[in-house]
Short mmCIF file of C-alpha atoms and ligand atoms in Angstrom, two decimals:
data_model
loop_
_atom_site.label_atom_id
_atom_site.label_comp_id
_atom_site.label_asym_id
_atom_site.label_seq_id
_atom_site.Cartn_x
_atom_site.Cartn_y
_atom_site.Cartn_z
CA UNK A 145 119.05 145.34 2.86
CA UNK A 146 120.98 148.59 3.66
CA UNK A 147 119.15 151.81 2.41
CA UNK A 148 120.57 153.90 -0.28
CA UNK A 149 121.11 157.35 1.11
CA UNK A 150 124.42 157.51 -1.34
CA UNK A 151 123.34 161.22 -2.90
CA UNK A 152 120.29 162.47 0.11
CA UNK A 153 122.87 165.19 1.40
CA UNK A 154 123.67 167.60 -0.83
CA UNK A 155 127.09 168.01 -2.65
CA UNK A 156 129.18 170.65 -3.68
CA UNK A 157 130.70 168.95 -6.62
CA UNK A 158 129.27 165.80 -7.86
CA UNK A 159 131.90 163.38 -8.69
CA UNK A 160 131.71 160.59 -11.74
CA UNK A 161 129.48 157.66 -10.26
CA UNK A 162 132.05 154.53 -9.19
CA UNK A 163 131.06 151.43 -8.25
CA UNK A 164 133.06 151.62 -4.59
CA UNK A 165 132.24 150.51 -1.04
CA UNK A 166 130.02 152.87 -0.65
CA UNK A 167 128.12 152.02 -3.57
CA UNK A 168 128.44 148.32 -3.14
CA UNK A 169 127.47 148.35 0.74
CA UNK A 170 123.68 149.95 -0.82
CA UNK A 171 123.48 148.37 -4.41
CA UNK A 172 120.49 145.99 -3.99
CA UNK A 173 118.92 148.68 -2.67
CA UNK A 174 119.83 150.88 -5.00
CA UNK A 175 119.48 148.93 -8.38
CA UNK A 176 115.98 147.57 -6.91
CA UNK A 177 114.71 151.34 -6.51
CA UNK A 178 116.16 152.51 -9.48
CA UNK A 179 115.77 150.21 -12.70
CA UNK A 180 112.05 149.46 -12.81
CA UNK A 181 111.69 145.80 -14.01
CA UNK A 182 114.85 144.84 -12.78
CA UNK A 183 112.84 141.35 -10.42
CA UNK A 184 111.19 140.47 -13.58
CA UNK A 185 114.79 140.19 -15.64
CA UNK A 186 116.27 138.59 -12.84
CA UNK A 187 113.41 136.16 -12.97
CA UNK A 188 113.04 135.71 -17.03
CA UNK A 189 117.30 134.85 -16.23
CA UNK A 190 116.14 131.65 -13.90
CA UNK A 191 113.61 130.67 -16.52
CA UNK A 192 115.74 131.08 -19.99
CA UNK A 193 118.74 129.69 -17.75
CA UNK A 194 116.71 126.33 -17.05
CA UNK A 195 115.41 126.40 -20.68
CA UNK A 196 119.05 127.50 -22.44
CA UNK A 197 122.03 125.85 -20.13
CA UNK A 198 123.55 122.71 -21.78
CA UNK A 199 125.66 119.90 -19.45
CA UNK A 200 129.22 120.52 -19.57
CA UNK A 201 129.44 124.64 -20.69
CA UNK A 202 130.36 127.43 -19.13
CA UNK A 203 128.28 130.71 -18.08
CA UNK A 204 129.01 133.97 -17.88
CA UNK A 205 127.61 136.62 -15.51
CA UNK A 206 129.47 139.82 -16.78
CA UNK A 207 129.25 143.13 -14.63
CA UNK A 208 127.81 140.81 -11.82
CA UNK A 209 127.93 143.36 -9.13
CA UNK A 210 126.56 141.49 -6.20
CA UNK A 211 125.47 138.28 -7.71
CA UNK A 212 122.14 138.87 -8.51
CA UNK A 213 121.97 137.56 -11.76
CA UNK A 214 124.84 134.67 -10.74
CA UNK A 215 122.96 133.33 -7.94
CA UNK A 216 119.79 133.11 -10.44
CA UNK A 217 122.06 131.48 -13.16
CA UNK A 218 123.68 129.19 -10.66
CA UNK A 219 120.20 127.92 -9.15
CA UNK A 220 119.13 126.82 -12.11
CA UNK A 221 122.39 125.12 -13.97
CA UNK A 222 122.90 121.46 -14.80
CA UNK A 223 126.03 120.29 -12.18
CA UNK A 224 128.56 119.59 -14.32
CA UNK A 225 128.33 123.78 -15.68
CA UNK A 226 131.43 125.88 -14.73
CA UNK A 227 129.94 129.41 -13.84
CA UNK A 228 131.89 132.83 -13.80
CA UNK A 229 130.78 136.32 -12.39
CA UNK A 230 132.86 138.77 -13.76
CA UNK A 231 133.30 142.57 -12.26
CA UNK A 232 135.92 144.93 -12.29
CA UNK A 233 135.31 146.59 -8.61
CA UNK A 234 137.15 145.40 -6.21
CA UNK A 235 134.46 146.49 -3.54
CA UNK A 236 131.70 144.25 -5.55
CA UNK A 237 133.50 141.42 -5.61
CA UNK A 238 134.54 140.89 -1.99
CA UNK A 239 130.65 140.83 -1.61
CA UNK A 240 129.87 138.81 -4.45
CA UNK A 241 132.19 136.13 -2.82
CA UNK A 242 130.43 136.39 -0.23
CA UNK A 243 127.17 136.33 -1.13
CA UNK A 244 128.62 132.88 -3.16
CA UNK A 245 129.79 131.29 -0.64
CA UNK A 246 126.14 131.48 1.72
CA UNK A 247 124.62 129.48 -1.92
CA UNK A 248 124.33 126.09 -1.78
CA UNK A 249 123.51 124.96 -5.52
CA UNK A 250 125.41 122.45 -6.86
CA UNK A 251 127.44 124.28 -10.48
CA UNK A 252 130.76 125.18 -9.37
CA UNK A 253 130.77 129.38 -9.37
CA UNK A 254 134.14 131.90 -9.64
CA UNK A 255 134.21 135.48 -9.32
CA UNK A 256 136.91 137.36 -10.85
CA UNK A 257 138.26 140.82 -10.62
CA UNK A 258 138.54 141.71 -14.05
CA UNK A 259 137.62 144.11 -16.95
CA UNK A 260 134.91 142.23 -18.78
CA UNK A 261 136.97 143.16 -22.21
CA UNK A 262 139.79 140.81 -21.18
CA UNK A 263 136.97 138.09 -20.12
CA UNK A 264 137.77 135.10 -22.42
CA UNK A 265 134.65 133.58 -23.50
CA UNK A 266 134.61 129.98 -24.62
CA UNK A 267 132.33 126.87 -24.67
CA UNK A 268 129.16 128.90 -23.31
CA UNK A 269 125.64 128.43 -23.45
CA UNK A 270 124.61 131.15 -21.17
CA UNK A 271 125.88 134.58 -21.28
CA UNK A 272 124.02 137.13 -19.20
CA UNK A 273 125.16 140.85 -19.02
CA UNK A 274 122.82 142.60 -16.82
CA UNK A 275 122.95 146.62 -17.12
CA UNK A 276 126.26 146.49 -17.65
CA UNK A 277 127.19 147.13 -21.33
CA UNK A 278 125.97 150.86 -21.18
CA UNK A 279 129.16 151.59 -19.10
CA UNK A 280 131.61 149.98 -21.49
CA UNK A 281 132.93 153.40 -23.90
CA UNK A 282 130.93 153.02 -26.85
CA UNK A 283 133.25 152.72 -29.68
CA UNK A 284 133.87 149.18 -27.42
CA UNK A 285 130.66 147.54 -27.29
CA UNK A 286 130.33 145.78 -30.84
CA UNK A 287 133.90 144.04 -30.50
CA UNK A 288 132.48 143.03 -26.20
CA UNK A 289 128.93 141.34 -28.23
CA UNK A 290 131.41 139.97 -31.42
CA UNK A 291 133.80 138.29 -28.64
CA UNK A 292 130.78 136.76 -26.73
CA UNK A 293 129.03 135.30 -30.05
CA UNK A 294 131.95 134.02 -30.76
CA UNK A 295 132.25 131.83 -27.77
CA UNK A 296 128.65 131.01 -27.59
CA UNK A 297 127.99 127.20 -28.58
CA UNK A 298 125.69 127.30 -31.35
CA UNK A 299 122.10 127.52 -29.29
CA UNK A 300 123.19 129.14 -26.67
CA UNK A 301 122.24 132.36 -25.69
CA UNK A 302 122.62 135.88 -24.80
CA UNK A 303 121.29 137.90 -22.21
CA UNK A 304 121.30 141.58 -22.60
CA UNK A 305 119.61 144.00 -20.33
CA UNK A 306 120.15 147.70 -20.85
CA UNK A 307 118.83 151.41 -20.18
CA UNK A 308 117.80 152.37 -23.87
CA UNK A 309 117.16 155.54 -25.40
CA UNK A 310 114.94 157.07 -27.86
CA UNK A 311 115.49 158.41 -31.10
CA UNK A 312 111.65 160.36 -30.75
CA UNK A 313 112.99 163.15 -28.47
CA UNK A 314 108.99 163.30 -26.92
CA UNK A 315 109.25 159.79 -26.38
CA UNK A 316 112.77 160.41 -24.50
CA UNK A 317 111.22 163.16 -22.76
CA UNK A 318 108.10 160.93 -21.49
CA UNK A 319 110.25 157.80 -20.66
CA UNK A 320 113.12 159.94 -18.98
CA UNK A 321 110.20 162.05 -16.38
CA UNK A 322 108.09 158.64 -16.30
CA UNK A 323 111.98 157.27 -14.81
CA UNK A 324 111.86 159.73 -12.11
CA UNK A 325 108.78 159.60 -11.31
CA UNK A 326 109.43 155.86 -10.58
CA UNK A 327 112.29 156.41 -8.62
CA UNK A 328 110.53 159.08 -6.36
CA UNK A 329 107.78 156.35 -6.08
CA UNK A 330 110.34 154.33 -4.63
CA UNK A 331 111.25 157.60 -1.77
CA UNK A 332 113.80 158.67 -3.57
CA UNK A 333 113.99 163.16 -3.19
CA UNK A 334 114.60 165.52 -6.28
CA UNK A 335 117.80 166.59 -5.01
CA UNK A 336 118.75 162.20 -5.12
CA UNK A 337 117.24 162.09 -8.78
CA UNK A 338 119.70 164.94 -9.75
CA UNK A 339 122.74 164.28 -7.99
CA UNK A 340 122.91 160.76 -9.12
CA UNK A 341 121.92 161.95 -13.10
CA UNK A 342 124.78 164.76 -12.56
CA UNK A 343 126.79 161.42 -11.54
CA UNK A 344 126.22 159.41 -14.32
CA UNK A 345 126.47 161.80 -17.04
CA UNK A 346 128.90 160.28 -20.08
CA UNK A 347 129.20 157.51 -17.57
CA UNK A 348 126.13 155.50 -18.27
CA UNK A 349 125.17 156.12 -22.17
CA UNK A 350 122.20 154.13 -23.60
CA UNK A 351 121.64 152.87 -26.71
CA UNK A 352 118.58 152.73 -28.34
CA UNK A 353 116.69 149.60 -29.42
CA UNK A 354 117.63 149.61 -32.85
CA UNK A 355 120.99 150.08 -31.68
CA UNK A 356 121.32 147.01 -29.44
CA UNK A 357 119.55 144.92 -32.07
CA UNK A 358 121.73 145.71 -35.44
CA UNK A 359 124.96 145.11 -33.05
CA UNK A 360 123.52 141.18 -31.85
CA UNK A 361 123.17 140.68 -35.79
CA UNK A 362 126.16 141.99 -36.52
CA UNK A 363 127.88 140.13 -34.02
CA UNK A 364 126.65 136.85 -35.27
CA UNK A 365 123.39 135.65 -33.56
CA UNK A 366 120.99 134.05 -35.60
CA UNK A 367 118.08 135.32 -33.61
CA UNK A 368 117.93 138.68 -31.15
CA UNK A 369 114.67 139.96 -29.88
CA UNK A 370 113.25 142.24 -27.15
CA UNK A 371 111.97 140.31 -24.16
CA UNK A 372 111.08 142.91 -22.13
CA UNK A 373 110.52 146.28 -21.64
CA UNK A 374 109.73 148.86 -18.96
CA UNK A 375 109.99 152.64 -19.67
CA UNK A 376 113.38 153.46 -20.79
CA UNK A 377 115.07 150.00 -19.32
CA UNK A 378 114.99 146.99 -21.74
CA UNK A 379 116.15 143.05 -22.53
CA UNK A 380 117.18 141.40 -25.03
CA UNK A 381 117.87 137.82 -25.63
CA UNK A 382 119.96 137.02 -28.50
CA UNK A 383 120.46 133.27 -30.02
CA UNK A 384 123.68 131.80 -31.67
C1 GEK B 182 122.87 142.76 -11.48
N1 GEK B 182 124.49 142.73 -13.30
O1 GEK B 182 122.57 143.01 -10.29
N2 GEK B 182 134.15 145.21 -16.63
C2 GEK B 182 133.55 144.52 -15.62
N3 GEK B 182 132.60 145.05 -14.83
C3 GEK B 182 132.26 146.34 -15.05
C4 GEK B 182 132.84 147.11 -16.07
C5 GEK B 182 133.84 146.50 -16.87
N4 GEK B 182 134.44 147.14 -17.85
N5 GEK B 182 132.30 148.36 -16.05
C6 GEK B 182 131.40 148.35 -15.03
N6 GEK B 182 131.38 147.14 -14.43
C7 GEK B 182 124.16 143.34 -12.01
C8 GEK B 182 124.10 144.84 -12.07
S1 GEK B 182 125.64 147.14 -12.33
C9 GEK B 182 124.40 148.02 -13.16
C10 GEK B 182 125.23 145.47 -12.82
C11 GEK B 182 124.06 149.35 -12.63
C12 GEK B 182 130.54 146.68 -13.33
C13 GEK B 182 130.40 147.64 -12.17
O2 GEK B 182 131.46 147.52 -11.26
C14 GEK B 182 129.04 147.24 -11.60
O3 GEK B 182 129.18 146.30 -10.56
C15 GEK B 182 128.29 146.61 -12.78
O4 GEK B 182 129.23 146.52 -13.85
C16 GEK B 182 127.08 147.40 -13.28
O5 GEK B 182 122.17 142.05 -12.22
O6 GEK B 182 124.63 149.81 -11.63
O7 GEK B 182 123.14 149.97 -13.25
#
């Protein structure tokens, strides 16, 4: 696993984050050092995957970056399930194919180059989007969760992990300084922690709790609920 070093130099002017080689060739490093929790989603994914998937669906892996999530997914699916990882950086995908391609389970697996808002969703019992909806523009997310409910098969589920925010502005304060002093747990320097926040200003903007859970009932699940939570990152699962 390659180390992130993406902002240890300093910059003049910090550009808006992308998801580019760069980014790609570090992002297991990166996402591992940087969203505490993040083993123990991709392991309650395996477990509500074996529990959820039905024979003959489709899943959906949306903003799947690497694989992570679609390699958890895909190890635990029934054969005859159809799985797609969807991402819209060219630079993630080459490697997601990749990283496809050395798996061996049996569900048949595509990854597409694509905006998850064109992503039609249909006949699916799993959905998983994995830290991914906090970089859709807001005033886009409800129709994104209304367009996957809809093509959810009644008892199967939704996925939803997310960086949250805090309407308590102490308990932002506390959860945003616990969240760096996580990541310099992890080795990561002051001047990393602020480049990469300059970076991902109005690029990655949370939601709170509430927020994520009116929007799954609005959308038209029968059942959402927090399934886990670790400082200021959070999941969801939501049943049709
Ligand atoms: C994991 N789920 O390891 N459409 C499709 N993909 C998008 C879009 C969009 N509109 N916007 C951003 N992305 C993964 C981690 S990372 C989370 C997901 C993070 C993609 C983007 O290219 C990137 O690969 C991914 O969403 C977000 O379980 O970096 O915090």
């Amino acid at each position: 696993m390659k180390k992130d070093t993406v902002y240890s130099q300093p910059i003049t002017q910090v550009n808006r984050f992308r998801f580019d080689a760069t980014v790609a060739d570090v992002f297991e490093n990166m996402i591992n050092r940087s969203v505490p929790g993040y083993p123990l989603i991709l392991d309650l994914i395996g477990v509500l995957t074996e529990k959820y998937a039905m024979a003959d669906t489709n899943c959906y892996d949306l903003g799947c970056s690497l694989g992570a999530a679609t390699l958890r997914i895909r190890q635990h699916l029934p054969q005859s399930c159809h799985l797609f990882g969807i991402d819209n950086s060219a630079a993630m995908v080459e490697r997601c194919r990749a990283n496809m391609a050395r798996d061996h389970s049996q569900a048949s697996v595509a990854i597409i180059e694509q905006s998850l808002q064109q992503t039609k969703i249909e006949n699916a019992s799993i959905v998983v989007i994995n830290f991914t909806l906090q970089f859709i523009p807001d005033a886009e997310r409800q129709a994104v969760l209304q367009r996957i409910a809809t093509g959810i098969n009644p008892g199967g589920i939704l996925i939803l992990a997310e960086k949250i925010s805090f309407n308590n502005i102490e308990k932002q304060d506390l959860m945003t300084d616990l969240h760096h002093e996580f990541k310099k747990y992890q080795g990561y320097s002051d001047l990393e922690i602020a480049q990469k926040r300059a970076a991902l200003e109005n690029v990655l903007v949370p939601n709170s709790e509430q927020e994520h859970l009116q929007r799954l009932r609005q959308a038209g699940f029968a059942e959402s609920q927090l399934i886990s939570r670790c400082l200021n990152f959070a999941a969801f699962l939501a049943i049709k």
